[in-house]
Amino acid sequence: MMEDIKKPMATAKLQPSDTGYSRASVSIILPLAQYAARRALTGILKSLHSQESAGRPFGQTDNAPPDHSGGPWQLTVHDTSPGAITIAALLTHFTRTRPDFVIGMISEPRLATFLQTRAIPVVHILSHSDAPHGINIQIDDDAIGKTVAEYFIGRGFFNFGVIGDLTRRPERTCATEFQATLAHLSEANRPAAKSAGRSSALLDLGAAAPRGKRPSPIQKIGEWLASLPKPVAIFATTDLGAFLVASAAYCRGILVPDDAVIVGVGDDPSICEFGFPPLSSVHIDYAELGNQAARRATQILAKCKSPGHEATTLAPGPVTTRMSSDSTASAPPHVAAAVRYIRENLGAGVNVKTLLKAMDINRRKLERDFRRSLGHSPSDEIRTVRVAHIKSLLQTELPLRSIALSSGFSSTQYLSTFFLAATGMTPRAFRARNKPRHGQVVLDA
């Protein structure tokens, strides 16, 4: 049987019983309007189910006696998104109920202090500051900056920009490491960078605007983009930032990815896959953060003692490449020209035959140079660009007939056949699954 819970968990509700354990009361505090929070919750629930299927309800270790009477945790999920539960209401609730354990994004100082003073164990997920007590599970922000810098250098860029809200520690860390890695790689591995005029610029979206001058974010970013030498590789420290950069580029007539390539952070499909163009992003496994948080909570509850101050850092994934960074910056001029021709002539039904005629080039040479510089064939490029174009138009209210003509098809039947073969879905099914909202667009911050 389990020992009595020692201080500082003396007020916790777990009590030994003849059958094993009573259920632990665990509160999850997440801003569910954010993609990262929803994925983290998915990871927590997945971990719960995997432990149940293994015959180990949460709160038990492998050596603990099996307990099927108490079941898993008694979970309560609190949504702290704007417009949901207020911090004052949450504090009142916790004063009345006292959870045994808390998992979540604790960004409000009053809440953090409340949990600490009442010795309620906490696993912090993606905390934007050093957690005052408990476990802090976060992503390696330094590694994110380094990953993007290496990604850009490997694609032959010499001009760079980084944009983010530098008042936020994770974004500031990403930006700092990005610039440090660029400097190191340029000196160590690309000595020609200096003679090529390598440049790096930074735009802080969190900086206060001068009194009387408050341009919109799109205007501010557009002016900054226009001032940079082209082609330029832009690192946005969030996916929403990448979306704003793409929007500003469109307003300024700056071609993406010809003049500017863009990479964000988070790989949020609601932003990245349906941006125009689709946005590349560093993949973050937020579900694994939730899984790790649930497992650490399990271990702590089983040992019946409060954790010390610990930090666990998870590495980010690679860059998921979409059209916003599928650039031809390091490709031969005739390959870059061919890619540009494909993108500008989709509606004319461009294919390899018409491409060769327009470029006046030998097919074998074009195929060889495409594969050497881009890693795929001209026909692959045409297919990829066409699919991305169709997906973006399916997010609008354009009729399928208009989308077909815009994509180079003479009928909706040909459009459907092509799209089904490329994606495994019909255009109507894709549109139904990704139906645009009317009246407003809501993006995760």
Coordinates of C-alpha atoms in Angstrom, one line a residue:
M1 CA 0.0 0.0 0.0
M2 CA 1.0 3.6 -0.6
E3 CA 2.6 5.7 2.0
D4 CA 0.8 8.8 3.3
I5 CA 1.6 11.7 1.1
K6 CA 4.5 13.7 2.5
K7 CA 4.7 17.4 2.6
P8 CA 4.4 19.6 0.6
M9 CA 1.6 17.4 -0.7
A10 CA 0.0 17.0 2.7
T11 CA -3.3 18.4 1.5
A12 CA -3.6 16.2 -1.6
K13 CA -6.6 13.9 -1.8
L14 CA -4.9 10.6 -2.6
Q15 CA -5.5 8.1 0.2
P16 CA -4.7 4.4 0.5
S17 CA -7.6 2.0 0.4
D18 CA -8.1 -1.7 0.7
T19 CA -8.3 -2.0 -3.1
G20 CA -5.4 0.2 -4.1
Y21 CA -5.7 3.9 -4.9
S22 CA -8.4 6.5 -5.1
R23 CA -8.4 8.6 -8.3
A24 CA -6.1 11.6 -8.5
S25 CA -7.7 14.9 -9.3
V26 CA -5.7 16.4 -12.1
S27 CA -6.5 19.8 -13.6
I28 CA -5.3 20.7 -17.1
I29 CA -4.9 24.4 -17.8
L30 CA -4.4 25.2 -21.5
P31 CA -5.4 28.0 -23.9
L32 CA -7.2 25.7 -26.4
A33 CA -7.6 28.4 -29.0
Q34 CA -3.9 27.7 -29.7
Y35 CA -2.9 24.8 -31.9
A36 CA 0.0 23.9 -29.6
A37 CA -2.3 23.6 -26.6
R38 CA -4.8 21.4 -28.5
R39 CA -2.0 19.1 -29.6
A40 CA -0.5 18.9 -26.1
L41 CA -4.0 17.9 -24.8
T42 CA -4.1 15.2 -27.4
G43 CA -0.8 13.9 -26.2
I44 CA -2.0 13.9 -22.5
L45 CA -5.1 11.9 -23.4
K46 CA -3.2 9.5 -25.6
S47 CA -0.8 8.8 -22.8
L48 CA -3.7 8.2 -20.5
H49 CA -5.3 5.7 -22.8
S50 CA -2.0 3.9 -23.4
Q51 CA -1.5 3.4 -19.7
E52 CA -5.0 2.1 -19.3
S53 CA -4.5 -0.4 -22.1
A54 CA -1.3 -1.6 -20.3
G55 CA -3.3 -2.2 -17.1
R56 CA -1.7 0.7 -15.3
P57 CA -4.1 3.5 -14.3
F58 CA -2.4 6.9 -14.0
G59 CA -0.7 7.3 -10.7
Q60 CA 0.9 3.9 -10.7
T61 CA 4.3 2.7 -11.6
D62 CA 5.2 -0.7 -13.1
N63 CA 5.9 -2.0 -9.5
A64 CA 2.6 -0.8 -8.1
P65 CA -0.2 -3.3 -7.4
P66 CA -2.8 -3.2 -10.2
D67 CA -5.8 -1.1 -9.4
H68 CA -8.9 -1.3 -11.5
S69 CA -11.3 0.1 -8.9
G70 CA -10.0 3.7 -8.9
G71 CA -9.7 4.1 -12.7
P72 CA -7.5 6.7 -14.3
W73 CA -7.2 10.4 -13.3
Q74 CA -10.2 12.5 -12.6
L75 CA -9.5 15.1 -15.3
T76 CA -10.7 18.6 -15.5
V77 CA -9.7 20.7 -18.5
H78 CA -9.7 24.5 -18.1
D79 CA -9.6 26.6 -21.3
T80 CA -7.7 29.9 -20.6
S81 CA -8.1 31.3 -24.1
P82 CA -9.4 34.9 -24.3
G83 CA -13.1 34.9 -23.6
A84 CA -13.0 31.6 -21.7
I85 CA -12.4 31.2 -18.0
T86 CA -10.8 34.1 -16.2
I87 CA -7.8 33.8 -13.9
A88 CA -10.0 35.1 -11.0
A89 CA -12.6 32.4 -11.6
L90 CA -9.9 29.7 -11.9
L91 CA -8.4 30.8 -8.6
T92 CA -11.8 30.7 -6.9
H93 CA -12.4 27.2 -8.3
F94 CA -9.0 25.9 -7.1
T95 CA -9.5 27.4 -3.7
R96 CA -12.7 25.4 -3.4
T97 CA -11.6 22.1 -5.0
R98 CA -7.7 21.9 -4.5
P99 CA -6.5 19.6 -7.4
D100 CA -3.9 17.0 -6.6
F101 CA -1.9 18.0 -9.6
V102 CA -1.8 20.6 -12.4
I103 CA -0.5 20.3 -16.0
G104 CA -0.6 23.3 -18.3
M105 CA 0.7 26.5 -19.7
I106 CA 0.9 28.7 -16.6
S107 CA 1.7 32.2 -17.9
E108 CA -0.3 34.2 -15.4
P109 CA 1.9 35.2 -12.3
R110 CA -1.0 35.1 -9.9
L111 CA -1.9 31.6 -10.9
A112 CA 1.8 30.4 -10.6
T113 CA 2.1 32.0 -7.2
F114 CA -1.2 30.5 -6.0
L115 CA -0.1 26.9 -7.0
Q116 CA 3.4 27.4 -5.5
T117 CA 2.2 28.7 -2.1
R118 CA -0.3 25.9 -1.8
A119 CA 2.3 23.3 -2.8
I120 CA 0.2 21.9 -5.6
P121 CA 2.6 20.0 -7.9
V122 CA 2.8 21.4 -11.5
V123 CA 4.1 20.2 -14.8
H124 CA 4.6 23.3 -16.9
I125 CA 4.2 22.9 -20.7
L126 CA 5.9 25.6 -23.0
S127 CA 6.3 28.0 -20.1
H128 CA 7.4 31.4 -21.5
S129 CA 9.5 32.0 -18.4
D130 CA 11.4 29.9 -15.9
A131 CA 8.8 27.9 -13.9
P132 CA 8.8 28.9 -10.3
H133 CA 8.4 25.3 -9.1
G134 CA 7.7 21.8 -10.6
I135 CA 8.6 20.4 -13.9
N136 CA 9.1 22.6 -17.0
I137 CA 8.8 20.7 -20.3
Q138 CA 9.6 22.9 -23.3
I139 CA 11.0 22.9 -26.8
D140 CA 14.7 23.7 -27.5
D141 CA 14.4 27.2 -28.9
D142 CA 18.1 27.4 -29.6
A143 CA 17.8 24.3 -31.8
I144 CA 14.9 25.9 -33.8
G145 CA 17.0 28.9 -34.7
K146 CA 19.9 26.7 -35.7
T147 CA 17.7 24.4 -37.8
V148 CA 16.3 27.2 -39.9
A149 CA 19.8 28.8 -40.4
E150 CA 21.2 25.6 -41.6
Y151 CA 18.2 25.1 -43.8
F152 CA 18.7 28.5 -45.5
I153 CA 22.4 28.2 -45.9
G154 CA 22.0 24.8 -47.4
R155 CA 19.8 26.3 -50.1
G156 CA 22.4 28.8 -51.2
F157 CA 21.0 32.1 -49.7
F158 CA 23.2 35.0 -48.7
N159 CA 20.5 37.5 -47.6
F160 CA 18.4 36.8 -44.5
G161 CA 15.7 38.3 -42.3
V162 CA 14.3 37.3 -39.0
I163 CA 11.0 38.6 -37.6
G164 CA 9.2 38.0 -34.4
D165 CA 8.0 39.5 -31.1
L166 CA 11.3 39.7 -29.2
T167 CA 9.6 40.6 -26.0
R168 CA 8.7 36.9 -25.8
R169 CA 11.6 34.8 -24.5
P170 CA 11.1 31.8 -26.9
E171 CA 11.0 34.0 -30.0
R172 CA 13.9 36.1 -28.8
T173 CA 16.0 32.9 -28.2
C174 CA 15.1 31.5 -31.7
A175 CA 16.1 34.8 -33.4
T176 CA 19.4 35.1 -31.5
E177 CA 20.5 31.6 -32.2
F178 CA 19.4 31.9 -35.9
Q179 CA 21.7 34.9 -36.4
A180 CA 24.5 33.4 -34.4
T181 CA 24.4 30.2 -36.5
L182 CA 24.3 32.2 -39.7
A183 CA 27.4 34.1 -38.7
H184 CA 29.2 30.9 -37.8
L185 CA 28.2 28.9 -40.9
S186 CA 29.0 31.8 -43.2
E187 CA 32.5 32.2 -41.7
A188 CA 33.3 28.5 -41.4
N189 CA 31.7 26.9 -44.4
R190 CA 30.9 29.7 -46.9
P191 CA 33.9 32.0 -47.2
A192 CA 32.5 33.5 -50.4
A193 CA 29.5 34.9 -48.4
K194 CA 31.3 38.1 -47.6
S195 CA 32.1 38.9 -51.2
A196 CA 28.6 38.0 -52.2
G197 CA 27.2 40.7 -49.9
R198 CA 25.7 38.5 -47.2
S199 CA 23.2 40.4 -45.1
S200 CA 21.0 39.8 -42.1
A201 CA 18.1 42.0 -40.9
L202 CA 15.8 41.8 -37.9
L203 CA 12.3 43.1 -37.3
D204 CA 11.0 43.2 -33.8
L205 CA 7.2 43.1 -33.9
G206 CA 7.1 43.7 -30.1
A207 CA 8.9 47.0 -30.3
A208 CA 6.9 50.0 -29.4
A209 CA 6.1 52.3 -32.4
P210 CA 7.1 56.0 -32.2
R211 CA 4.3 58.3 -30.9
G212 CA 2.0 59.3 -33.7
K213 CA 3.2 56.5 -36.0
R214 CA 1.3 53.2 -35.6
P215 CA 1.4 51.4 -38.9
S216 CA -0.5 48.1 -39.3
P217 CA 1.5 44.9 -38.9
I218 CA 1.1 44.3 -42.7
Q219 CA 2.3 47.8 -43.5
K220 CA 5.2 47.6 -41.1
I221 CA 6.3 44.2 -42.4
G222 CA 5.8 45.3 -46.0
E223 CA 8.1 48.3 -45.7
W224 CA 10.7 46.1 -44.0
L225 CA 10.5 43.4 -46.8
A226 CA 10.8 46.0 -49.5
S227 CA 14.0 47.4 -48.0
L228 CA 15.8 44.0 -48.0
P229 CA 18.1 42.8 -50.9
K230 CA 16.5 40.0 -53.0
P231 CA 16.3 37.1 -53.0
V232 CA 16.0 36.9 -49.2
A233 CA 15.3 34.1 -46.8
I234 CA 12.9 35.1 -44.0
F235 CA 12.6 33.3 -40.7
A236 CA 9.4 34.0 -38.8
T237 CA 9.5 32.8 -35.2
T238 CA 5.8 31.7 -35.3
D239 CA 3.5 30.4 -38.0
L240 CA 1.2 33.4 -37.6
G241 CA 4.3 35.6 -38.2
A242 CA 5.0 33.7 -41.4
F243 CA 1.4 34.2 -42.5
L244 CA 1.7 37.9 -42.0
V245 CA 5.0 38.0 -43.9
A246 CA 3.4 36.2 -46.9
S247 CA 0.4 38.6 -46.8
A248 CA 2.7 41.6 -46.7
A249 CA 4.7 40.3 -49.6
Y250 CA 1.6 39.8 -51.6
C251 CA 0.5 43.4 -50.9
R252 CA 3.9 44.7 -52.0
G253 CA 4.1 42.6 -55.2
I254 CA 7.1 40.6 -53.7
L255 CA 7.0 37.1 -55.2
V256 CA 7.1 34.1 -52.8
P257 CA 9.3 32.1 -53.1
D258 CA 11.1 33.8 -56.1
D259 CA 12.0 37.0 -54.3
A260 CA 11.5 35.9 -50.7
V261 CA 11.3 32.5 -49.1
I262 CA 9.5 32.1 -45.7
V263 CA 9.8 29.6 -42.9
G264 CA 7.8 29.7 -39.7
V265 CA 7.7 27.6 -36.5
G266 CA 5.0 25.2 -35.2
D267 CA 3.8 23.5 -38.4
D268 CA 0.2 24.4 -37.7
P269 CA -1.8 23.0 -40.6
S270 CA -4.6 25.5 -40.2
I271 CA -2.1 28.2 -41.1
C272 CA 0.6 26.5 -43.1
E273 CA -1.2 24.2 -45.5
F274 CA -3.8 26.8 -46.5
G275 CA -1.7 29.9 -46.7
F276 CA -1.0 31.4 -50.0
P277 CA 1.4 30.1 -50.9
P278 CA 1.5 27.1 -48.4
L279 CA 4.0 27.9 -45.7
S280 CA 7.1 26.0 -44.7
S281 CA 7.6 25.5 -41.0
V282 CA 9.7 23.9 -38.3
H283 CA 7.7 20.9 -37.1
I284 CA 7.1 20.8 -33.3
D285 CA 5.7 17.6 -31.8
Y286 CA 3.4 19.3 -29.3
A287 CA 1.6 16.0 -28.7
E288 CA 4.8 14.5 -27.4
L289 CA 5.1 17.5 -24.9
G290 CA 1.7 16.4 -23.6
N291 CA 2.7 12.8 -23.5
Q292 CA 5.9 13.6 -21.5
A293 CA 4.0 15.8 -19.1
A294 CA 1.5 13.1 -18.4
R295 CA 4.2 10.5 -17.8
R296 CA 6.1 12.8 -15.4
A297 CA 2.9 13.4 -13.5
T298 CA 2.3 9.7 -13.3
Q299 CA 5.7 9.1 -11.8
I300 CA 5.3 12.0 -9.3
L301 CA 1.9 10.9 -8.1
A302 CA 3.1 7.3 -7.7
K303 CA 6.0 8.4 -5.5
C304 CA 3.7 10.6 -3.5
K305 CA 6.1 13.5 -3.2
S306 CA 6.3 16.9 -4.8
P307 CA 8.9 17.3 -7.5
G308 CA 11.8 19.6 -7.3
H309 CA 12.5 22.3 -9.9
E310 CA 13.3 20.4 -13.1
A311 CA 13.5 21.2 -16.8
T312 CA 13.1 18.9 -19.7
T313 CA 13.9 20.1 -23.2
L314 CA 12.7 18.4 -26.4
A315 CA 14.3 18.8 -29.8
P316 CA 12.3 20.3 -32.6
G317 CA 11.7 18.4 -35.8
P318 CA 12.9 19.3 -39.3
V319 CA 11.5 22.0 -41.5
T320 CA 8.4 20.8 -43.3
T321 CA 9.0 22.2 -46.8
R322 CA 6.0 23.7 -48.6
M323 CA 5.9 26.2 -51.5
S324 CA 6.9 29.3 -49.4
S325 CA 10.5 28.0 -49.2
D326 CA 10.7 25.7 -52.3
S327 CA 12.9 28.2 -53.9
T328 CA 15.2 28.1 -56.9
A329 CA 17.7 30.6 -55.3
S330 CA 20.7 28.2 -55.9
A331 CA 19.4 26.7 -59.1
P332 CA 20.8 27.5 -62.6
P333 CA 19.1 30.5 -64.3
H334 CA 17.2 28.3 -66.8
V335 CA 15.8 26.1 -64.0
A336 CA 14.6 29.1 -62.1
A337 CA 13.1 30.5 -65.3
A338 CA 11.3 27.2 -65.9
V339 CA 9.8 27.2 -62.4
R340 CA 8.6 30.8 -62.9
Y341 CA 7.1 29.9 -66.2
I342 CA 5.2 26.9 -64.6
R343 CA 3.7 29.1 -61.9
E344 CA 2.7 31.8 -64.3
N345 CA 1.1 29.6 -66.9
L346 CA -1.0 27.1 -64.9
G347 CA -4.2 28.4 -66.4
A348 CA -2.8 27.8 -69.9
G349 CA -2.4 24.1 -69.2
V350 CA 1.3 24.0 -69.0
N351 CA 3.0 20.6 -69.4
V352 CA 6.5 19.4 -70.0
K353 CA 6.1 19.7 -73.8
T354 CA 4.9 23.3 -73.7
L355 CA 7.6 24.1 -71.1
L356 CA 10.4 22.8 -73.3
K357 CA 9.0 24.7 -76.2
A358 CA 8.9 28.0 -74.2
M359 CA 12.3 27.5 -72.7
D360 CA 13.9 26.3 -76.0
I361 CA 15.9 23.7 -74.2
N362 CA 16.8 20.0 -74.6
R363 CA 14.5 17.8 -72.5
R364 CA 17.4 15.6 -71.1
K365 CA 19.3 18.7 -70.0
L366 CA 16.3 20.3 -68.3
E367 CA 15.4 17.0 -66.5
R368 CA 19.0 16.5 -65.4
D369 CA 19.4 20.1 -64.1
F370 CA 16.0 20.0 -62.3
R371 CA 16.9 16.8 -60.4
R372 CA 20.4 18.2 -59.6
S373 CA 19.2 21.5 -58.2
L374 CA 15.6 20.8 -57.0
G375 CA 15.6 17.0 -56.4
H376 CA 12.7 16.3 -58.7
S377 CA 11.6 16.4 -62.3
P378 CA 9.8 19.2 -64.2
S379 CA 6.6 17.1 -64.3
D380 CA 6.8 16.8 -60.5
E381 CA 7.1 20.5 -60.2
I382 CA 4.1 21.1 -62.4
R383 CA 2.1 18.6 -60.4
T384 CA 3.1 20.1 -57.0
V385 CA 2.4 23.7 -58.1
R386 CA -1.0 22.7 -59.6
V387 CA -2.1 20.8 -56.4
A388 CA -1.1 23.7 -54.2
H389 CA -3.0 26.2 -56.5
I390 CA -6.1 24.0 -56.5
K391 CA -6.1 23.6 -52.7
S392 CA -5.8 27.4 -52.2
L393 CA -8.7 28.1 -54.5
L394 CA -10.8 25.4 -52.8
Q395 CA -10.6 27.5 -49.7
T396 CA -12.6 30.2 -51.5
E397 CA -16.2 30.2 -52.8
L398 CA -15.1 30.0 -56.4
P399 CA -17.2 27.4 -58.3
L400 CA -15.3 24.2 -59.4
R401 CA -15.7 25.2 -63.0
S402 CA -13.7 28.4 -62.4
I403 CA -11.1 26.5 -60.4
A404 CA -10.7 24.0 -63.2
L405 CA -10.1 26.7 -65.8
S406 CA -7.6 28.5 -63.6
S407 CA -5.7 25.3 -63.0
G408 CA -5.4 24.4 -66.7
F409 CA -8.3 21.9 -67.0
S410 CA -11.1 22.1 -69.6
S411 CA -13.7 20.6 -67.3
T412 CA -14.4 19.8 -63.6
Q413 CA -14.2 16.1 -64.5
Y414 CA -10.5 16.4 -65.5
L415 CA -9.9 18.5 -62.4
S416 CA -11.5 15.9 -60.1
T417 CA -9.6 13.0 -61.7
F418 CA -6.2 14.8 -61.3
F419 CA -6.9 16.0 -57.8
L420 CA -8.1 12.6 -56.6
A421 CA -5.0 10.9 -58.0
A422 CA -2.7 13.5 -56.4
T423 CA -4.3 13.7 -53.0
G424 CA -6.6 10.8 -52.5
M425 CA -9.6 13.1 -52.2
T426 CA -12.1 14.7 -54.6
P427 CA -12.2 18.5 -54.7
R428 CA -15.7 18.5 -53.2
A429 CA -14.5 16.3 -50.3
F430 CA -11.5 18.5 -49.7
R431 CA -13.7 21.6 -49.7
A432 CA -16.2 20.0 -47.3
R433 CA -13.4 19.1 -44.9
N434 CA -11.8 22.5 -45.1
K435 CA -14.8 24.8 -45.5
P436 CA -13.9 28.4 -45.1
R437 CA -15.6 30.4 -42.4
H438 CA -17.8 33.2 -43.4
G439 CA -17.5 36.6 -41.8
Q440 CA -14.2 36.0 -40.0
V441 CA -10.9 34.2 -40.1
V442 CA -9.6 32.8 -36.8
L443 CA -5.9 31.9 -36.6
D444 CA -4.1 30.3 -33.7
A445 CA -1.6 32.7 -32.1

